[in-house]
Coordinates of C-alpha atoms in Angstrom, one line a residue:
X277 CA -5.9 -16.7 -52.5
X278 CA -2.6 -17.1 -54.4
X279 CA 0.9 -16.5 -52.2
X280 CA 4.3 -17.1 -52.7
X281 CA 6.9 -18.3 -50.0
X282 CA 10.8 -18.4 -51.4
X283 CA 12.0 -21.9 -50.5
X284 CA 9.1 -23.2 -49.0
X285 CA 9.4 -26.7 -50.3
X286 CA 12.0 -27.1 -47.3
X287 CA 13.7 -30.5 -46.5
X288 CA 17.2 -29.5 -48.9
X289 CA 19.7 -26.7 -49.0
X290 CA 19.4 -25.6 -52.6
X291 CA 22.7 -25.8 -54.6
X292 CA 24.4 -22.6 -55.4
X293 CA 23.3 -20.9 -58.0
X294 CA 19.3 -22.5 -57.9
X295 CA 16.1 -20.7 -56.6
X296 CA 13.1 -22.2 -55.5
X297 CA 9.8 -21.0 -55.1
X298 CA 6.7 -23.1 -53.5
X299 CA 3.4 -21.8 -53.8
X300 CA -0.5 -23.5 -53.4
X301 CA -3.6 -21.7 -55.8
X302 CA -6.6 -22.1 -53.1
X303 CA -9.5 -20.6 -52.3
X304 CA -9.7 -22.1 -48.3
X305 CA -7.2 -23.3 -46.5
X306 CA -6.7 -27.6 -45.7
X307 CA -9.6 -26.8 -42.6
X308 CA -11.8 -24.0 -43.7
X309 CA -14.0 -26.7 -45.9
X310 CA -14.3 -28.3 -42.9
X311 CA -15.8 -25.7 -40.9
X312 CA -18.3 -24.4 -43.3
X313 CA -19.3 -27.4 -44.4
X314 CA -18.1 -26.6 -48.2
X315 CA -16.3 -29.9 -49.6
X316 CA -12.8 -29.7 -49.9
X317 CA -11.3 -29.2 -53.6
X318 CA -8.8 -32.1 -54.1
X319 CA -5.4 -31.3 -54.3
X320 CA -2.7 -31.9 -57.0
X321 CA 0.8 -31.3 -56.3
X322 CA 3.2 -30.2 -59.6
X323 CA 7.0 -29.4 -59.6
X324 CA 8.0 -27.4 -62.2
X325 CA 12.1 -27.6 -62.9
X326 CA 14.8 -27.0 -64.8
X327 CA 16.7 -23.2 -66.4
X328 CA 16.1 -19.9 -66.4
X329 CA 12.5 -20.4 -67.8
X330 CA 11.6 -21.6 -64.1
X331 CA 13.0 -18.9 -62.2
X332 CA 11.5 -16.4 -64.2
X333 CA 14.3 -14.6 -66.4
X334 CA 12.5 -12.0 -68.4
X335 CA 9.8 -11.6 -65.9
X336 CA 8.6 -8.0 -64.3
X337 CA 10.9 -8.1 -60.6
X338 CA 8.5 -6.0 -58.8
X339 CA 6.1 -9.3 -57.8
X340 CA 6.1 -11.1 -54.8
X341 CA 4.2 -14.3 -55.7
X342 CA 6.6 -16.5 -57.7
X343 CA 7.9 -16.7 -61.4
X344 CA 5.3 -16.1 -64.0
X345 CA 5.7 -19.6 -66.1
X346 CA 4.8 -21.7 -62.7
X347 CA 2.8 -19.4 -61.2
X348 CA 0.3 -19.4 -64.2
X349 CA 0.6 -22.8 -65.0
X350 CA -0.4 -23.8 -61.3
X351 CA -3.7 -21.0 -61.9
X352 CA -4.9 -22.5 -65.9
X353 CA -4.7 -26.1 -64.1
X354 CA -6.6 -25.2 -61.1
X355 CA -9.3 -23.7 -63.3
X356 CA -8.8 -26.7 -65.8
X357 CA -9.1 -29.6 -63.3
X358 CA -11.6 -27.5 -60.6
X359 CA -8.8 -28.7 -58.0
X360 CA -6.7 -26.5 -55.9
X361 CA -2.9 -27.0 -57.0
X362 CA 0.1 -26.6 -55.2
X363 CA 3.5 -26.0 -57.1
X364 CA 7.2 -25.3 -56.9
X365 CA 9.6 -24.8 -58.6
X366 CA 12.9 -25.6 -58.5
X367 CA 15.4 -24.0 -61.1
X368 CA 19.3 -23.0 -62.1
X369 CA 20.0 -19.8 -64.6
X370 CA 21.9 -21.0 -67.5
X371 CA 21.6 -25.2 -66.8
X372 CA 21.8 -27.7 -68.8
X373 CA 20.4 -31.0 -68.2
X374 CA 24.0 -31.9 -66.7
X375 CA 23.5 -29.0 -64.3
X376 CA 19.7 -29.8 -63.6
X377 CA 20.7 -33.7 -62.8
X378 CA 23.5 -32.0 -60.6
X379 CA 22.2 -28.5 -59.0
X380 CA 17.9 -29.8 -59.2
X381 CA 17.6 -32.9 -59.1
X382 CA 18.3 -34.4 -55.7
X383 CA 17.0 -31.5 -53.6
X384 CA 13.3 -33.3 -55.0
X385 CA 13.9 -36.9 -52.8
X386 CA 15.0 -34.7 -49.9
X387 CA 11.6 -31.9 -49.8
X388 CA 9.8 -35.2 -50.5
X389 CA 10.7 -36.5 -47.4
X390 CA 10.4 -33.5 -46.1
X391 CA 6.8 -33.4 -47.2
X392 CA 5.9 -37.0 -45.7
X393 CA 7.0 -35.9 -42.4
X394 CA 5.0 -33.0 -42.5
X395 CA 1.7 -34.8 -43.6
X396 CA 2.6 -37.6 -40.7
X397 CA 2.5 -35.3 -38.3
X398 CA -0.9 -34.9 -39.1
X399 CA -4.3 -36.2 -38.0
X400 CA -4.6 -39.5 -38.8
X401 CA -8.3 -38.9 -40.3
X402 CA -5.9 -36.1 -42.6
X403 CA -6.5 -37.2 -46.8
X404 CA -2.7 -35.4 -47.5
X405 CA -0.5 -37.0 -49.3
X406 CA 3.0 -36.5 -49.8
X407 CA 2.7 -37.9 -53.7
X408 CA 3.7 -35.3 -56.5
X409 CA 1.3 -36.1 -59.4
X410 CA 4.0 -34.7 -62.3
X411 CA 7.2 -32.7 -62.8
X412 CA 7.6 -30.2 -65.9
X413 CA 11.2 -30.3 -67.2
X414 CA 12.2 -27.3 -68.8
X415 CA 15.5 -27.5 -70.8
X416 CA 16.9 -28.2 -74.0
X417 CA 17.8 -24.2 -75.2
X418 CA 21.1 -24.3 -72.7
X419 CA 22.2 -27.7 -74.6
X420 CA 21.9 -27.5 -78.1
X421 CA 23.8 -24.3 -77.4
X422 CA 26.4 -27.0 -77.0
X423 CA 26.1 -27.8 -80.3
X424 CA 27.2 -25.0 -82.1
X425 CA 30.8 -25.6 -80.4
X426 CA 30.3 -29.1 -81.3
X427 CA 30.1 -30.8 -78.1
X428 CA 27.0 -32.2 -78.2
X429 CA 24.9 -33.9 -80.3
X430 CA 20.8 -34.8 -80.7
X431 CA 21.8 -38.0 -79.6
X432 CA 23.7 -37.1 -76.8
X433 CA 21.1 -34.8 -75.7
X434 CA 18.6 -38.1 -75.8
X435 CA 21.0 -39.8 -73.2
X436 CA 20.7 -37.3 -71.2
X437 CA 17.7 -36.7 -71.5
X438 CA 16.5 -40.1 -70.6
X439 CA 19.5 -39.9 -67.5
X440 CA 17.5 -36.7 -66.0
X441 CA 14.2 -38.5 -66.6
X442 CA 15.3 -41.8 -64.6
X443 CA 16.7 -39.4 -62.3
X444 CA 13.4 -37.9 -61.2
X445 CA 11.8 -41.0 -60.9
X446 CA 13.9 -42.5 -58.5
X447 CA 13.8 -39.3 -56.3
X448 CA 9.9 -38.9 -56.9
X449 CA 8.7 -42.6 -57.9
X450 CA 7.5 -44.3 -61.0
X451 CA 4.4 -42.9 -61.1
X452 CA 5.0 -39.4 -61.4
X453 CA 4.8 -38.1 -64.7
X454 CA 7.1 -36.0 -66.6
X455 CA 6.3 -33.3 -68.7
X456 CA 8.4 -32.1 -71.4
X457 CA 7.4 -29.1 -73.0
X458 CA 8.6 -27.9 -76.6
X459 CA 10.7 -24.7 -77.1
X460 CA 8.7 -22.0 -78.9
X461 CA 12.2 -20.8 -80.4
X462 CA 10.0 -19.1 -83.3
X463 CA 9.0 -16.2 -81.3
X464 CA 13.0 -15.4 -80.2
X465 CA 13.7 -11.8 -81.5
X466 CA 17.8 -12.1 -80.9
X467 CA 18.6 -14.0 -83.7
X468 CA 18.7 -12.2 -87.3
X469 CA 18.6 -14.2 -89.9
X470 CA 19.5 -16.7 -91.1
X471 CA 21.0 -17.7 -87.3
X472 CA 17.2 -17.3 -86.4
X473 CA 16.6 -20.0 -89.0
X474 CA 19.4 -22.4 -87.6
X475 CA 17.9 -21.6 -84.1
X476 CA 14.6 -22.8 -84.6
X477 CA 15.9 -26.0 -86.7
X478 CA 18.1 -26.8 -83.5
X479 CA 15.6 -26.6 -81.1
X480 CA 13.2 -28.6 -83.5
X481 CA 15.7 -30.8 -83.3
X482 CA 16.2 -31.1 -79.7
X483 CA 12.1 -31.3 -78.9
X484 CA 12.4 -34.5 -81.3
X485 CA 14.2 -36.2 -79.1
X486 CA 11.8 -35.4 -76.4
X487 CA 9.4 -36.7 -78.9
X488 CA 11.3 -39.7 -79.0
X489 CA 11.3 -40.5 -75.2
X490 CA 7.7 -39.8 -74.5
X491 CA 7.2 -42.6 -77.6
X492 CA 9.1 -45.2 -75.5
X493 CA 9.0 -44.4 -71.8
X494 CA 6.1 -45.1 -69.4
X495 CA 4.4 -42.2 -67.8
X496 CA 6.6 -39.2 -69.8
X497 CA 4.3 -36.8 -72.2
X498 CA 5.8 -34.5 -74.6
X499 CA 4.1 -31.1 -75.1
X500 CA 4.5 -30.2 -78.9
X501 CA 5.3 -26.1 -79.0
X502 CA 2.9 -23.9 -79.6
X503 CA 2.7 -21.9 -82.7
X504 CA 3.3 -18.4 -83.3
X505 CA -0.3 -18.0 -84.0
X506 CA -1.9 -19.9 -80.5
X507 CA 0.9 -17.7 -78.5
X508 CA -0.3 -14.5 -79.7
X509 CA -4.2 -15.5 -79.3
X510 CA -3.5 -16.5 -75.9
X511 CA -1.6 -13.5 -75.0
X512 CA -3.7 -10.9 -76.7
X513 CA -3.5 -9.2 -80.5
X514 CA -0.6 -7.0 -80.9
X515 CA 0.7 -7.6 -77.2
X516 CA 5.0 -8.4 -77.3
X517 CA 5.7 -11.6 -75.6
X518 CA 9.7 -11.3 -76.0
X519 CA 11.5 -9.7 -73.1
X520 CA 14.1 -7.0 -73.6
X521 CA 17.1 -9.8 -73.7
X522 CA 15.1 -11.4 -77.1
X523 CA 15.2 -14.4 -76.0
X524 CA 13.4 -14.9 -72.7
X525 CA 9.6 -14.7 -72.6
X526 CA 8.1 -11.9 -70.8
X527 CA 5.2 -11.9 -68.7
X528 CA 2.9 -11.9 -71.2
X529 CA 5.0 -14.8 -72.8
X530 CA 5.2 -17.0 -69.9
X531 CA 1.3 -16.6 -69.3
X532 CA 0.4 -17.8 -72.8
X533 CA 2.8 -21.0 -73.1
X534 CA 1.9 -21.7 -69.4
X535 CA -1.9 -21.8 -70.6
X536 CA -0.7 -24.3 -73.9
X537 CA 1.3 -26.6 -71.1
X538 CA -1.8 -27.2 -69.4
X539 CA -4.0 -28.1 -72.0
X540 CA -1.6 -31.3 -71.8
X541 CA -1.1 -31.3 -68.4
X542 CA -4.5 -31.1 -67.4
X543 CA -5.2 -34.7 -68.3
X544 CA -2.7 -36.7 -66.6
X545 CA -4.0 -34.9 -63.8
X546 CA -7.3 -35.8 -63.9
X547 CA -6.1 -39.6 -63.8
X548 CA -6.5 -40.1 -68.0
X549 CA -4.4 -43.0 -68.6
X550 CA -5.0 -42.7 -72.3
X551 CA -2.7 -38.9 -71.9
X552 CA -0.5 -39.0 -74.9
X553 CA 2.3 -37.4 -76.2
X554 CA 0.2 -35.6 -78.3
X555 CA -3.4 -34.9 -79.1
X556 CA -4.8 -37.2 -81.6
X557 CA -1.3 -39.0 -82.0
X558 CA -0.8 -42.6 -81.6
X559 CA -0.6 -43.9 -77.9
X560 CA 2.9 -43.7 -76.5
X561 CA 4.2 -42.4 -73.5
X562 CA 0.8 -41.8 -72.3
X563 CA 1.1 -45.5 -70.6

């Protein structure tokens, strides 16, 4: 049963301009187990965050169960991990990581709380938890557009990257992991060349810094992006993956780098403590 209720998480007033969608992939509900004597799949809870990529820019408008990136990233890790997963996901059109620290950010303490209350009010012989197991931050396209008017910098970006990362884990805690996926700028169709060349260098760019933090921060795995190749095998031969706008994902798109994300995501959830930033790389932020 997959369903999709807008601003479910609860607990905050979303800042202008951000959308939320919360959503749980499960085939009974918390009691039916119960009742039929089935056991009870665990449960693992995800938040996915950050720009237009979360709130589903590029994606058909005519569904009713949540933006496609989340949506199929909460299905491949259910079927990954043989757990139910519940997701939301929390997003601003056009943000930066100074808009995600601003606009995202602090409505996650506030639905946490709003979680625990939920679960206290519970039956005590209740397993729920109010823990989120990892937060995928999308971002990094919206600043290095910075840089090509100069006002920011890899460096910069690293800042603030580690800012928005610190930032989590205070509203979450410090065991939460952080997810931060590469930018498959390849596949954009907006750019002609050679701009589609200084594109994909910038974005390179940018997911080396994400690189970079996942090498020295506890708990924070960095997702290399997928190549050209894996994202058409996933999606199908000869099926488009751009939307209209050439820059956005479509459906298609979404449902193939959501399948990628998991393959690293699907690990930390399943409690690996050796996760790291990358297969078959050298342990890092996989502490």
């Amino acid at each position: 049963r997959l369903g999709a209720i807008p601003g479910a998480a609860g607990g905050a007033r979303d800042a202008p301009g951000t959308s939320t969608v919360a959503t749980k992939t499960s085939e009974m509900s918390d009691d039916d187990g119960d009742r039929s004597g089935r056991k009870r799949r665990p449960l693992r809870r995800v938040v996915v965050v950050g720009d237009s990529l979360v709130t589903g820019v590029g994606c058909r408008m005519d569904r009713c169960d949540g933006p496609t990136l989340p949506r199929r990233l909460g299905e491949a890790l259910a079927d990954a991990i043989g757990a139910d997963v519940e997701w939301v996901a929390v997003g601003a059109k056009g943000a930066d990581l100074a808009a995600i620290r601003r606009d995202v950010i602090p409505s996650l303490g506030s639905r946490r709380r709003r979680r625990g209350d939920d679960d206290e009010r519970r039956s005590s012989s209740s397993s729920s938890s109010s823990r989120i197991d990892a937060v995928v931050l999308m971002c990094g396209v919206n600043d290095f557009k910075h840089a090509l008017t100069g006002r920011q910098s890899p460096a910069a970006f690293h800042a603030d990257l580690i800012r928005c990362v610190d930032d989590i884990k205070r509203a979450l805690g410090d065991d939460v992991w952080v997810i931060l996926p590469g930018m498959p700028m390849q596949l954009a169709t907006i750019f002609p060349p050679p701009l589609r060349y200084l594109a994909v260098h910038a974005s390179d760019a940018w997911d080396a810094q994400k690189r970079k933090l996942c090498d020295a921060a506890a708990r924070v795995r960095f997702v290399p992006s997928p190549s050209s190749e894996a994202m058409q095998s996933a999606a199908g031969a000869g099926v488009a993956m751009v939307a209209v706008d050439g820059i956005h994902p479509n459906d298609a798109g979404y449902g193939a780098w959501a399948h990628h994300i998991a393959k690293s995501v699907a690990p930390v959830l399943l409690g690996d403590g050796a996760a790291l930033c990358e297969e078959g790389g050298e342990e890092g932020g996989g502490k």
